[in-house]
mmCIF file of C-alpha atoms and ligand atoms in Angstrom:
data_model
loop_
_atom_site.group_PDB
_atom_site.id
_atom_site.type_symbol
_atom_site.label_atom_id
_atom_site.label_comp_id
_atom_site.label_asym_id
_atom_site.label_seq_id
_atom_site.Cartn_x
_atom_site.Cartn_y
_atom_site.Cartn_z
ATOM 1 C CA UNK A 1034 237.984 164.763 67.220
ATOM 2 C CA UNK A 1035 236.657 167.961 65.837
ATOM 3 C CA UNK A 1036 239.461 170.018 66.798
ATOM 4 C CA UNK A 1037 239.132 173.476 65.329
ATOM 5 C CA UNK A 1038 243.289 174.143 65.257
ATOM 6 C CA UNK A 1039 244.283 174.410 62.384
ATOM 7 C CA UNK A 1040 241.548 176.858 61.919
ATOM 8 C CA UNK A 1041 242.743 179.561 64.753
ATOM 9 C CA UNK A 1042 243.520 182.462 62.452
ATOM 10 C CA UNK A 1043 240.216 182.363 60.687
ATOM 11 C CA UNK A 1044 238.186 182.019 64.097
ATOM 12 C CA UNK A 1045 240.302 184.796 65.388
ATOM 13 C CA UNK A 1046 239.570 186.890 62.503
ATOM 14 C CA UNK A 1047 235.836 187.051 62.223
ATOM 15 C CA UNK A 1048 235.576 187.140 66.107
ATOM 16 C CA UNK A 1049 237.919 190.121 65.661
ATOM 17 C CA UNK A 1050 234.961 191.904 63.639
ATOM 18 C CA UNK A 1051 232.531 191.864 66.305
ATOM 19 C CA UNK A 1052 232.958 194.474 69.152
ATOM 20 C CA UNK A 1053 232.295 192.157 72.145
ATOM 21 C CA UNK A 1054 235.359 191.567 74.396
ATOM 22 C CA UNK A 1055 234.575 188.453 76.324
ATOM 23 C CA UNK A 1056 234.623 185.436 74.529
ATOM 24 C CA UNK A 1057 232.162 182.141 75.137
ATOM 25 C CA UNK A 1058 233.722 179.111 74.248
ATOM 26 C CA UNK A 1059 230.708 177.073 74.791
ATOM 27 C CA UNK A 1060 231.699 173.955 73.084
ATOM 28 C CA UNK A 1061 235.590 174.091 74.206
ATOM 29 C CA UNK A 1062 236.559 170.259 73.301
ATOM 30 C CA UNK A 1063 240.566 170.643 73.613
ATOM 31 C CA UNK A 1064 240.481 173.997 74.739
ATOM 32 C CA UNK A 1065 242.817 175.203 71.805
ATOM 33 C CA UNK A 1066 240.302 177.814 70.693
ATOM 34 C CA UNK A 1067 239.717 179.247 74.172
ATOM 35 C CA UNK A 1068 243.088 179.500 74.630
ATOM 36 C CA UNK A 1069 243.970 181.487 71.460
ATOM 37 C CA UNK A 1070 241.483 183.896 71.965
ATOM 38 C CA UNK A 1071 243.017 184.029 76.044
ATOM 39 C CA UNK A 1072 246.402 184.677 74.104
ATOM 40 C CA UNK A 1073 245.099 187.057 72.170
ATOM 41 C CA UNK A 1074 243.616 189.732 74.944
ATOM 42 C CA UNK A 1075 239.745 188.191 75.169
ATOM 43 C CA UNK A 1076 238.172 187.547 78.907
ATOM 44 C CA UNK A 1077 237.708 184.003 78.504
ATOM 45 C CA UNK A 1078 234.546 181.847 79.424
ATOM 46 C CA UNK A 1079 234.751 178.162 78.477
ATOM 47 C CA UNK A 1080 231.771 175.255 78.691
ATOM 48 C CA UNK A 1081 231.531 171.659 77.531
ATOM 49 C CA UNK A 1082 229.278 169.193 79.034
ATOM 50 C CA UNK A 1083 232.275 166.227 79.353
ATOM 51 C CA UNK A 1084 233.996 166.385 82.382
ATOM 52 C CA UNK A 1085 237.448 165.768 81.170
ATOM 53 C CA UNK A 1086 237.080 168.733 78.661
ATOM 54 C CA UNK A 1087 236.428 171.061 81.362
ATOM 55 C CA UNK A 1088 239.436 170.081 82.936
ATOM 56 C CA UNK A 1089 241.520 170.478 79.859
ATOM 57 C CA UNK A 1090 240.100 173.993 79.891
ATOM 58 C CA UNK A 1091 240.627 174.231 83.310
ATOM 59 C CA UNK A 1092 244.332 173.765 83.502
ATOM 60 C CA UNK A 1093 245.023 175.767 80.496
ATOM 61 C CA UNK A 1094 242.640 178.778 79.991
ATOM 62 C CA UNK A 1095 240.953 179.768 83.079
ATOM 63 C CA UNK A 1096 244.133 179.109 85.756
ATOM 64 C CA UNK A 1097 246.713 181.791 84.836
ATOM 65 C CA UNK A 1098 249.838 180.719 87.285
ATOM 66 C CA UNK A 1099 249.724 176.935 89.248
ATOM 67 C CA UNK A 1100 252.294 174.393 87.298
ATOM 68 C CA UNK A 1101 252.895 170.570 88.645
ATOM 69 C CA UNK A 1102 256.678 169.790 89.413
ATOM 70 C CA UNK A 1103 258.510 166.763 88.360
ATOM 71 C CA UNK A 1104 257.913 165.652 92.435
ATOM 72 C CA UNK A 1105 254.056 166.012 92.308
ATOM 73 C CA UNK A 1106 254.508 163.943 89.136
ATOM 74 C CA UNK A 1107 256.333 161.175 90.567
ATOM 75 C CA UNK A 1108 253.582 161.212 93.742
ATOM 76 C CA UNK A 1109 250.901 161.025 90.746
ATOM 77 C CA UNK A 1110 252.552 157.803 89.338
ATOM 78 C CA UNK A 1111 253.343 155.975 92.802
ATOM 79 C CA UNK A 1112 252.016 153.446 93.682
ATOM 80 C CA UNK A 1113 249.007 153.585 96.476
ATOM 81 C CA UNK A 1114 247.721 150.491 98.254
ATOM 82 C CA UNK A 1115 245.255 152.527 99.726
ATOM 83 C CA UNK A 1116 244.008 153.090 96.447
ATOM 84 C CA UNK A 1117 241.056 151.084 94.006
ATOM 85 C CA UNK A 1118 241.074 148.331 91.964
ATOM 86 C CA UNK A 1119 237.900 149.247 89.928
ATOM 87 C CA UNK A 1120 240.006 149.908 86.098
ATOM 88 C CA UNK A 1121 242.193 146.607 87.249
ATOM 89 C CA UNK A 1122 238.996 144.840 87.326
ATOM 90 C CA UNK A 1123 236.404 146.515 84.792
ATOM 91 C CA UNK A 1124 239.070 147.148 82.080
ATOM 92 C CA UNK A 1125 240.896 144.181 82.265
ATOM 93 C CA UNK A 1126 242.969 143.564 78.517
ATOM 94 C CA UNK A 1127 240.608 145.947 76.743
ATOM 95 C CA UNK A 1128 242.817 149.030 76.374
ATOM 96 C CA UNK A 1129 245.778 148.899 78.427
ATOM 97 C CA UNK A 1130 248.318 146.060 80.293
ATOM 98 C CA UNK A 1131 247.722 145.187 83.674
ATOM 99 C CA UNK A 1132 250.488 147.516 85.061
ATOM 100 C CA UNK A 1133 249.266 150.613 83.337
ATOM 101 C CA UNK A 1134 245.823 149.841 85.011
ATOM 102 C CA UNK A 1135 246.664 149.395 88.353
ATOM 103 C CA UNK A 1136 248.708 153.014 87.669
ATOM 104 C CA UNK A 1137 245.304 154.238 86.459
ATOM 105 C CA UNK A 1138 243.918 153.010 89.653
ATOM 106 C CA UNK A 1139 246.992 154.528 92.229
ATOM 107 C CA UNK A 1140 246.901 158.227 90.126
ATOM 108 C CA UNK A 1141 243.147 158.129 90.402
ATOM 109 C CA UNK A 1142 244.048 158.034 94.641
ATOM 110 C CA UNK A 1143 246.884 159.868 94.371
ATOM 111 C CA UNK A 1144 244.855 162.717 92.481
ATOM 112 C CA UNK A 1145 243.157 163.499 95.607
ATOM 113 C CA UNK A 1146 246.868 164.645 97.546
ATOM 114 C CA UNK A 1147 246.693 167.562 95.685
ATOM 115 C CA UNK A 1148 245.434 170.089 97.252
ATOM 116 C CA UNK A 1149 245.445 173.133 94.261
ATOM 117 C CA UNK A 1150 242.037 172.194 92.099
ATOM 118 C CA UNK A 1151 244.355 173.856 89.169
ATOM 119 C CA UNK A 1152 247.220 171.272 89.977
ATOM 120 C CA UNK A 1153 244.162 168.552 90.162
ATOM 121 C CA UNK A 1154 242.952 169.440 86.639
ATOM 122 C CA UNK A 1155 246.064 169.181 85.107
ATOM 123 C CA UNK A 1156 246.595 166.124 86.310
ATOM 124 C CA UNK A 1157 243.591 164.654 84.645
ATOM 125 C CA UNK A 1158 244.465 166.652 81.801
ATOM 126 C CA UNK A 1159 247.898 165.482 81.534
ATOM 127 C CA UNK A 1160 246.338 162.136 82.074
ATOM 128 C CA UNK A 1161 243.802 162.005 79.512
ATOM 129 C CA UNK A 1162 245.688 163.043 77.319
ATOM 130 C CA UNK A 1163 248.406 160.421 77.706
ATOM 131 C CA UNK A 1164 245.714 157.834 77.683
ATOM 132 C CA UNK A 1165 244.603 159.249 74.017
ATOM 133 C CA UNK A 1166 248.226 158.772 72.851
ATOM 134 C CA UNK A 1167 248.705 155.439 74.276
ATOM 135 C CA UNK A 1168 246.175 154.155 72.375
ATOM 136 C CA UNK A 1169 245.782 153.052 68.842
ATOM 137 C CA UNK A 1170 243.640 155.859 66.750
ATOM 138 C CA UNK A 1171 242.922 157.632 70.121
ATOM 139 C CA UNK A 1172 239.547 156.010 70.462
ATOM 140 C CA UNK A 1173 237.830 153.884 73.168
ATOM 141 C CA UNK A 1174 235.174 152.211 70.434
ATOM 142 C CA UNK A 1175 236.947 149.105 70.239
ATOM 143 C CA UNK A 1176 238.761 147.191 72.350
ATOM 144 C CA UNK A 1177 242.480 145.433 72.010
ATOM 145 C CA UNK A 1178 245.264 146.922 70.312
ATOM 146 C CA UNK A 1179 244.227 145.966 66.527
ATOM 147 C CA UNK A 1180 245.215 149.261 64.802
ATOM 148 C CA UNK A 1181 248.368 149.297 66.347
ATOM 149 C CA UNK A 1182 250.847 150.373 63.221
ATOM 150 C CA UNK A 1183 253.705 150.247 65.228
ATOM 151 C CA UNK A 1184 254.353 154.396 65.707
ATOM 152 C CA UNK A 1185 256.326 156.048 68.347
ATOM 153 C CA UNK A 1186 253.663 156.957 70.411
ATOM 154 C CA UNK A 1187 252.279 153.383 70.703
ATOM 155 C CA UNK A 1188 255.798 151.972 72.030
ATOM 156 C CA UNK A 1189 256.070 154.804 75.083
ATOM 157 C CA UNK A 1190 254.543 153.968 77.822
ATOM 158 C CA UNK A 1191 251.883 155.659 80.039
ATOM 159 C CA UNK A 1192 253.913 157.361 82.149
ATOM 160 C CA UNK A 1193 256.242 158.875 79.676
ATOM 161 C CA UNK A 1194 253.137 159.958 78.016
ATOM 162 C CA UNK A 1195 252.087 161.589 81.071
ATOM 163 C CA UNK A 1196 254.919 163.133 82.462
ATOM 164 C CA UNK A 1197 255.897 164.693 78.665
ATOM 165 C CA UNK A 1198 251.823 165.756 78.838
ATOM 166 C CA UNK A 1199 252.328 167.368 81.984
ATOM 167 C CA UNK A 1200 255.304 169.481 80.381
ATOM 168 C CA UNK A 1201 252.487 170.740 77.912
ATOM 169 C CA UNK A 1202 250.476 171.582 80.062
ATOM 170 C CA UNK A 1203 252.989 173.721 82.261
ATOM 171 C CA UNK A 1204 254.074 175.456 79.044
ATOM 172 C CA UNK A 1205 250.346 176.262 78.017
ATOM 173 C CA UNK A 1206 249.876 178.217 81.409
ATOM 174 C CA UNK A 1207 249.804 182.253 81.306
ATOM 175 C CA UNK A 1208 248.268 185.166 82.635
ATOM 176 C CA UNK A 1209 246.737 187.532 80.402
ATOM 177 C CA UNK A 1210 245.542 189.614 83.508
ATOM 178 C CA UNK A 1211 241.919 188.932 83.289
ATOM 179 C CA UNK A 1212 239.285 186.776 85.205
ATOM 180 C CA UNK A 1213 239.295 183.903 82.541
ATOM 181 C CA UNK A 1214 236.691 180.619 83.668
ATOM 182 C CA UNK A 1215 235.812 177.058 82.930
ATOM 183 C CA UNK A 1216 232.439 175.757 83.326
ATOM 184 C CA UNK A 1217 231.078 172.418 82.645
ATOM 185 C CA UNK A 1218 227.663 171.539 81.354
ATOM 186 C CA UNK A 1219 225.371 171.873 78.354
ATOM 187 C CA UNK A 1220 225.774 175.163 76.400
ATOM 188 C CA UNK A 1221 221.462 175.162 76.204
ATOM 189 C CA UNK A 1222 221.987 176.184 80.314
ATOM 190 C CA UNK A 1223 224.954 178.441 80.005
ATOM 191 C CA UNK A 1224 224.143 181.413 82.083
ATOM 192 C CA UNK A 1225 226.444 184.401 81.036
ATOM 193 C CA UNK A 1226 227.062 186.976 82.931
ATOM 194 C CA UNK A 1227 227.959 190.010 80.442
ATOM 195 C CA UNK A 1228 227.064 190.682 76.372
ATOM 196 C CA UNK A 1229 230.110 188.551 74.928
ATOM 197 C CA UNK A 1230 230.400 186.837 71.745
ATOM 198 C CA UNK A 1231 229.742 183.177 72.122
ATOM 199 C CA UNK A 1232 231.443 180.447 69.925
ATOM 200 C CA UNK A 1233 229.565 177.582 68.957
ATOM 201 C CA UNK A 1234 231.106 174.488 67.365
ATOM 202 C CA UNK A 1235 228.786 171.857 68.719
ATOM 203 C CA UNK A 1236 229.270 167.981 67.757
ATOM 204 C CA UNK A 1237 227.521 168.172 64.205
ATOM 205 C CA UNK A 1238 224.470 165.931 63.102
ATOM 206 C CA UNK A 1239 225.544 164.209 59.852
ATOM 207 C CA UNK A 1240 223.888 161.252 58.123
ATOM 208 C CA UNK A 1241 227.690 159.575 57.397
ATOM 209 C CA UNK A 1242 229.512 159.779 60.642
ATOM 210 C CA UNK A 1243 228.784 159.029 64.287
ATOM 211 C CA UNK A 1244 228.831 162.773 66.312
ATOM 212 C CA UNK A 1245 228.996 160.582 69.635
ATOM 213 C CA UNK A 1246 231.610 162.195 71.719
ATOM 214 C CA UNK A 1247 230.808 159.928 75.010
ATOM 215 C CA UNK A 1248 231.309 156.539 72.852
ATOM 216 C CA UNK A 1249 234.793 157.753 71.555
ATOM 217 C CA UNK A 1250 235.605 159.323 74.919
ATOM 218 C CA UNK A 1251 233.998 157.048 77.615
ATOM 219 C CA UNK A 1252 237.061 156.116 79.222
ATOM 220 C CA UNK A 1253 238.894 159.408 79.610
ATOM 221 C CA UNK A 1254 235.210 160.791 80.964
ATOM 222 C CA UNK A 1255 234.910 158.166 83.182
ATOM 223 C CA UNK A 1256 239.007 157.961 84.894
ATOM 224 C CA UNK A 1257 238.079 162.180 86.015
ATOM 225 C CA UNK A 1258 235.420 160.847 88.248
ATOM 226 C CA UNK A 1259 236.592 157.187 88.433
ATOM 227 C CA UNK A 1260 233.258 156.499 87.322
ATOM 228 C CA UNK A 1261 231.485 158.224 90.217
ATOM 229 C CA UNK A 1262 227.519 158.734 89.076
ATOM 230 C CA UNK A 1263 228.372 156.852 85.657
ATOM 231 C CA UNK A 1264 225.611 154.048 84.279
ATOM 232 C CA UNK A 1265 228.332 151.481 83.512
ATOM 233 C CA UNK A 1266 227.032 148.685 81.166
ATOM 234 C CA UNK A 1267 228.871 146.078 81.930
ATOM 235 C CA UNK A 1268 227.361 143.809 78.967
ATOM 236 C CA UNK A 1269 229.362 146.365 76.435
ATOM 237 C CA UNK A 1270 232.375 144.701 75.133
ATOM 238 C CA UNK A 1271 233.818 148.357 76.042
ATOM 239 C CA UNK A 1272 232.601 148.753 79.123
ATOM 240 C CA UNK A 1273 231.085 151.896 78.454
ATOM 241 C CA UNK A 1274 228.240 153.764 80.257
ATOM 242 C CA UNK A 1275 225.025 155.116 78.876
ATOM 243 C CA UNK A 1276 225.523 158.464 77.876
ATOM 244 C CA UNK A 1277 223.048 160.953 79.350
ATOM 245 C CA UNK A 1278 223.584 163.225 76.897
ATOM 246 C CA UNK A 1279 220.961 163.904 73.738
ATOM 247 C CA UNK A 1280 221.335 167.244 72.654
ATOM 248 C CA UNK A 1281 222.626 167.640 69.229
ATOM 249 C CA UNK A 1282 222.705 163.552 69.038
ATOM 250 C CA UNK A 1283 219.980 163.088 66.573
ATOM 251 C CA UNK A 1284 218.729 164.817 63.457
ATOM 252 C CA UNK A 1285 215.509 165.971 65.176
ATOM 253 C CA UNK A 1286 217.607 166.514 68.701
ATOM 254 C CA UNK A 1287 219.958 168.903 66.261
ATOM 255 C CA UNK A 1288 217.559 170.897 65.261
ATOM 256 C CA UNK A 1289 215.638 171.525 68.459
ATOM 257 C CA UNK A 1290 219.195 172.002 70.165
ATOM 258 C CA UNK A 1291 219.981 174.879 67.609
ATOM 259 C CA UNK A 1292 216.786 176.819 67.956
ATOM 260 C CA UNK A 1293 216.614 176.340 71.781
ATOM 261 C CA UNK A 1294 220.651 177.586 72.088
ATOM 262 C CA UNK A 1295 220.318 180.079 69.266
ATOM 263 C CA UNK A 1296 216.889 181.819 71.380
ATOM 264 C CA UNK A 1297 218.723 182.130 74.463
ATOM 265 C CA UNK A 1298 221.890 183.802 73.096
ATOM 266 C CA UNK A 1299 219.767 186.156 71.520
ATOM 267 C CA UNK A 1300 217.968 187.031 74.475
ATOM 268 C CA UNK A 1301 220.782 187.262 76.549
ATOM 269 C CA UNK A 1302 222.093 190.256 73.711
ATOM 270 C CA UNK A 1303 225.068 188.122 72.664
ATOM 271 C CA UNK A 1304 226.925 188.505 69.405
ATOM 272 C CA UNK A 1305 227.423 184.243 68.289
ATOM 273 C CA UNK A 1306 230.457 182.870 65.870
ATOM 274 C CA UNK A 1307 229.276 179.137 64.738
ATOM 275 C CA UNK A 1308 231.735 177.004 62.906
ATOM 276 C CA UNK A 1309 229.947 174.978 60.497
ATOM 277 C CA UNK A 1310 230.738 172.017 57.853
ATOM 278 C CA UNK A 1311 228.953 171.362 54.902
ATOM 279 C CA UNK A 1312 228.681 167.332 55.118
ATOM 280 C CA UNK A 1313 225.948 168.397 58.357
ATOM 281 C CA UNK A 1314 222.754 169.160 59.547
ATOM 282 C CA UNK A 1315 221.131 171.924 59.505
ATOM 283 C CA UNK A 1316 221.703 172.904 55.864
ATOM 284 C CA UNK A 1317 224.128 175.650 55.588
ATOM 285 C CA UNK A 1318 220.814 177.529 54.314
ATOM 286 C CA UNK A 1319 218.937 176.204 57.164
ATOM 287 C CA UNK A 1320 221.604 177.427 59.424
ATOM 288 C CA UNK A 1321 221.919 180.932 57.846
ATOM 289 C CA UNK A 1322 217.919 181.139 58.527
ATOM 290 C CA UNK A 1323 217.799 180.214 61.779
ATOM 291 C CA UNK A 1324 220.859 183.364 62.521
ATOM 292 C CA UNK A 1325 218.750 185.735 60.021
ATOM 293 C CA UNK A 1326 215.713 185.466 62.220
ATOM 294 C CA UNK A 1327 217.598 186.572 65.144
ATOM 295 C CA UNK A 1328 220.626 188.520 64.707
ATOM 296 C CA UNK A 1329 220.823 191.758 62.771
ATOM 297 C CA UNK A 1330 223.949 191.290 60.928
ATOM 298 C CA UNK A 1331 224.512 188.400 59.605
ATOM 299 C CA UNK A 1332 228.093 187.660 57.744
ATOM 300 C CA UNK A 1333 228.876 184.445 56.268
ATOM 301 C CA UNK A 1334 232.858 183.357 55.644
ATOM 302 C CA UNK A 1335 233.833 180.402 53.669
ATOM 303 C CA UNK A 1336 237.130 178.657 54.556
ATOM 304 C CA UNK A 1337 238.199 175.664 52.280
ATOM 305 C CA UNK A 1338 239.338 173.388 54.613
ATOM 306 C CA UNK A 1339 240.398 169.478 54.304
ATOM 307 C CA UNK A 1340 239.530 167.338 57.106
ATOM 308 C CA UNK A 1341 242.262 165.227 58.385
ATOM 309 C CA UNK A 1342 240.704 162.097 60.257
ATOM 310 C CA UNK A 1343 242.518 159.931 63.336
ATOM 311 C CA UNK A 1344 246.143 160.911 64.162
ATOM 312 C CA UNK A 1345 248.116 160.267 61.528
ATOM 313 C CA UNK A 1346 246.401 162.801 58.934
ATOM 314 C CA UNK A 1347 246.843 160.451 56.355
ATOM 315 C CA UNK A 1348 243.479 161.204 54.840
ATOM 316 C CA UNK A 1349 244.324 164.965 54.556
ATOM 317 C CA UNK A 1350 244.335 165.688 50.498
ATOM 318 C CA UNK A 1351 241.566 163.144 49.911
ATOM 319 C CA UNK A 1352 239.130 164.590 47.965
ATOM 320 C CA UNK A 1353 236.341 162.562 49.430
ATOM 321 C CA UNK A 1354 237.315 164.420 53.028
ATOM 322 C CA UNK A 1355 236.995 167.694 51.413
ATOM 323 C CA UNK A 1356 234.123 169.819 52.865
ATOM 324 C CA UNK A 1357 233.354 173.444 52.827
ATOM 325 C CA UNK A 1358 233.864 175.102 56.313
ATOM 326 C CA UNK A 1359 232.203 177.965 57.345
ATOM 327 C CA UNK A 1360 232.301 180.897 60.067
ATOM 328 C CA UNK A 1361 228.758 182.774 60.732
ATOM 329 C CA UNK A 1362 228.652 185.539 62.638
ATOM 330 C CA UNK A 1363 225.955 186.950 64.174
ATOM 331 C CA UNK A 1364 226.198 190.435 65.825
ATOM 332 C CA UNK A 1365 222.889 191.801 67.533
ATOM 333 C CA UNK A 1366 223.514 195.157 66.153
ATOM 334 C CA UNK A 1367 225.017 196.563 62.736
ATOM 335 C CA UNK A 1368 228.450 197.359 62.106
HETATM 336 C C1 SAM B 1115 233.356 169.830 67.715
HETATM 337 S S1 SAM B 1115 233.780 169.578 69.407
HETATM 338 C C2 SAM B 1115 234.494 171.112 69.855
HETATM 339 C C3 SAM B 1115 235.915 171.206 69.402
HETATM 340 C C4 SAM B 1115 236.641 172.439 69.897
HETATM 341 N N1 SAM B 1115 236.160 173.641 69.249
HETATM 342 C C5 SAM B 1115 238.129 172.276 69.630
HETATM 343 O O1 SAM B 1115 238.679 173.003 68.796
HETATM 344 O O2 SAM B 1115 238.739 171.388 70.242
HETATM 345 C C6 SAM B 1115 232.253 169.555 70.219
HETATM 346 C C7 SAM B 1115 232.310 169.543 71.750
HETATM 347 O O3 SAM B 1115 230.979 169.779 72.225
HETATM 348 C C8 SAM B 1115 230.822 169.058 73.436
HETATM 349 N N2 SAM B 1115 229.364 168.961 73.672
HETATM 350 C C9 SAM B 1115 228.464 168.065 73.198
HETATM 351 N N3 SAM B 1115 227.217 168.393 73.574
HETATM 352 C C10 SAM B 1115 227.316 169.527 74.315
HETATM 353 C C11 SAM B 1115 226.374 170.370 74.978
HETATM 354 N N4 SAM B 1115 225.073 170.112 74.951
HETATM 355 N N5 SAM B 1115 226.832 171.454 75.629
HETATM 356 C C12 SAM B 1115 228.170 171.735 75.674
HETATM 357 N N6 SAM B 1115 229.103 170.971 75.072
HETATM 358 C C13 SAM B 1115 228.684 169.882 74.394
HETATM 359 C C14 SAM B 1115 231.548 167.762 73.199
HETATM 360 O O4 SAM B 1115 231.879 167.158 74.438
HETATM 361 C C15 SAM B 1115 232.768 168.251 72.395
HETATM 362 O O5 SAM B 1115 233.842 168.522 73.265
#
């Protein structure tokens, strides 16, 4: 959700405006921007306060060399008796069969053989991933299998998902001979340790869709821990936990989230690129005052952009889907 791909050229263009070298992807997500702008020369920092996005942006922006091979792969899918039974028995008929639970269960063990932390993250990458595919609209809000429409992806099975995921991930891996990093936490905290230009592309307050990350996600947040620290609430029909999380979350949360991120970057002498709908809070005007009253350039780019929704982009050309994206960019001095 939210993925900013098919918007890569634009990003890359305004960023290319500002003079700042170091790029702050402090709402990575997938990764994809963070590792355009790694492709395309940029030191690369990344943040995001879910687990199982740092480890996407982990495996695939800030390690430069480690791959998996088809034999860690098939230790990954083994079975282990010395491992859990906690999906088996939490997660029992809500999103997967019994088999692909207890290999949930042995990979979530078998994780823990590797010793490289980059081979560990792509595992959960490759893992979370495969879990996304596996299941109907890639979303852990319901449970069963009720929007299954009978595609490809639906009919291969967890381990072909994750094996073919780990192939991605081996492929995404490059050097681009600089000190590139992954963090995870909220971007509010972010301490940065050089005048960059910081990317912001938080999940948007909006009066017509949910911006919950953690209730779509839960699942793939909780397997990279196996649930270690979580508040499961076991009275969900999900099974989800509380999420912890309230920044951004509300209209009055977006708005204090915004000023309190928007003060510190300003302090800390950054140059900021925020991607921005029009269907969300702030206002664009709202959001173009908040960058005015900080930042001494301020340069606005429209980008008309169609929103495609689930996997299957079937609502791309809908006219109700079609909202005005934006690029600001802030840089703290003139150009
Ligand atoms: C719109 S998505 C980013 C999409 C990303 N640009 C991409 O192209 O894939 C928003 C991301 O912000 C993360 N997030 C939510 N609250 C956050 C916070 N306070 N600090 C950092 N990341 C946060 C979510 O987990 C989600 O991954």
């Amino acid at each position: 959700m939210g993925s900013k791909q098919r918007l890569l050229g634009h990003i890359a263009d305004v960023a290319a405006r500002s003079r700042r070298r170091t790029f702050v992807d402090a709402f990575s997500g997938s990764g994809c921007v963070a590792h355009h702008m790694k492709r395309l020369g940029y030191r690369v920092v990344t943040n995001d306060v879910l687990a199982f996005a740092y480890h996407w942006a982990r495996a695939a922006v800030e390690n430069s060399t480690v791959t998996m091979s088809a034999e860690d792969c098939a230790m990954l899918l083994a079975p282990n008796p010395a491992g859990g039974t906690f999906i088996g028995d939490t997660f029992a008929g809500l999103y997967f069969t019994d088999e692909e639970n207890a290999l949930l269960d042995a990979f979530s063990a078998n994780v823990a053989r590797l010793v490289d932390p980059y081979q560990q993250s792509i595992a959960y990458a490759a893992m979370t991933r495969a879990c996304l595919k596996r299941r109907p609209r890639g979303v852990f809000t319901y449970v069963g299998m009720r929007y299954d429409d009978g595609r490809a992806d639906l009919r291969t099975s967890l381990a072909d998902h994750f094996r073919a995921s780990v192939e991605s991930w081996n492929a995404a891996v490059f050097d681009n001979g600089l000190r590139n990093e992954a963090r995870l936490g909220s971007a509010t905290a972010l301490a940065i340790d050089e005048p960059s230009l910081v990317y912001v592309d938080p999940p948007y307050f909006s009066t017509r869709s949910d911006n919950d990350y953690t209730r779509r996600y839960h699942f793939l947040e909780g397997l990279v821990s196996y649930w270690r620290d979580l508040d499961l609430q076991p009275h969900t029909k999900t099974k989800k936990f509380a999420n912890p999380h309230r920044e951004f979350q509300s209209r009055a949360a977006a708005y204090a989230s915004f000023e309190m991120l928007f003060e510190r970057l300003r302090e800390g002498g950054h140059d900021v690129l925020v991607s921005y709908s029009s269907n969300c809070l702030p206002s664009r005007d709202e959001m173009l005052a908040m960058l005015q009253a900080r930042w001494a350039q301020v340069d606005v780019v429209s980008i008309d952009h169609v929103y495609s929704f689930g996997t299957h982009g079937h609502h791309v050309g809908n006219r109700n889907n079609r909202v005005e994206e934006y690029l600001f960019l802030g840089q703290i001095a003139l150009s």
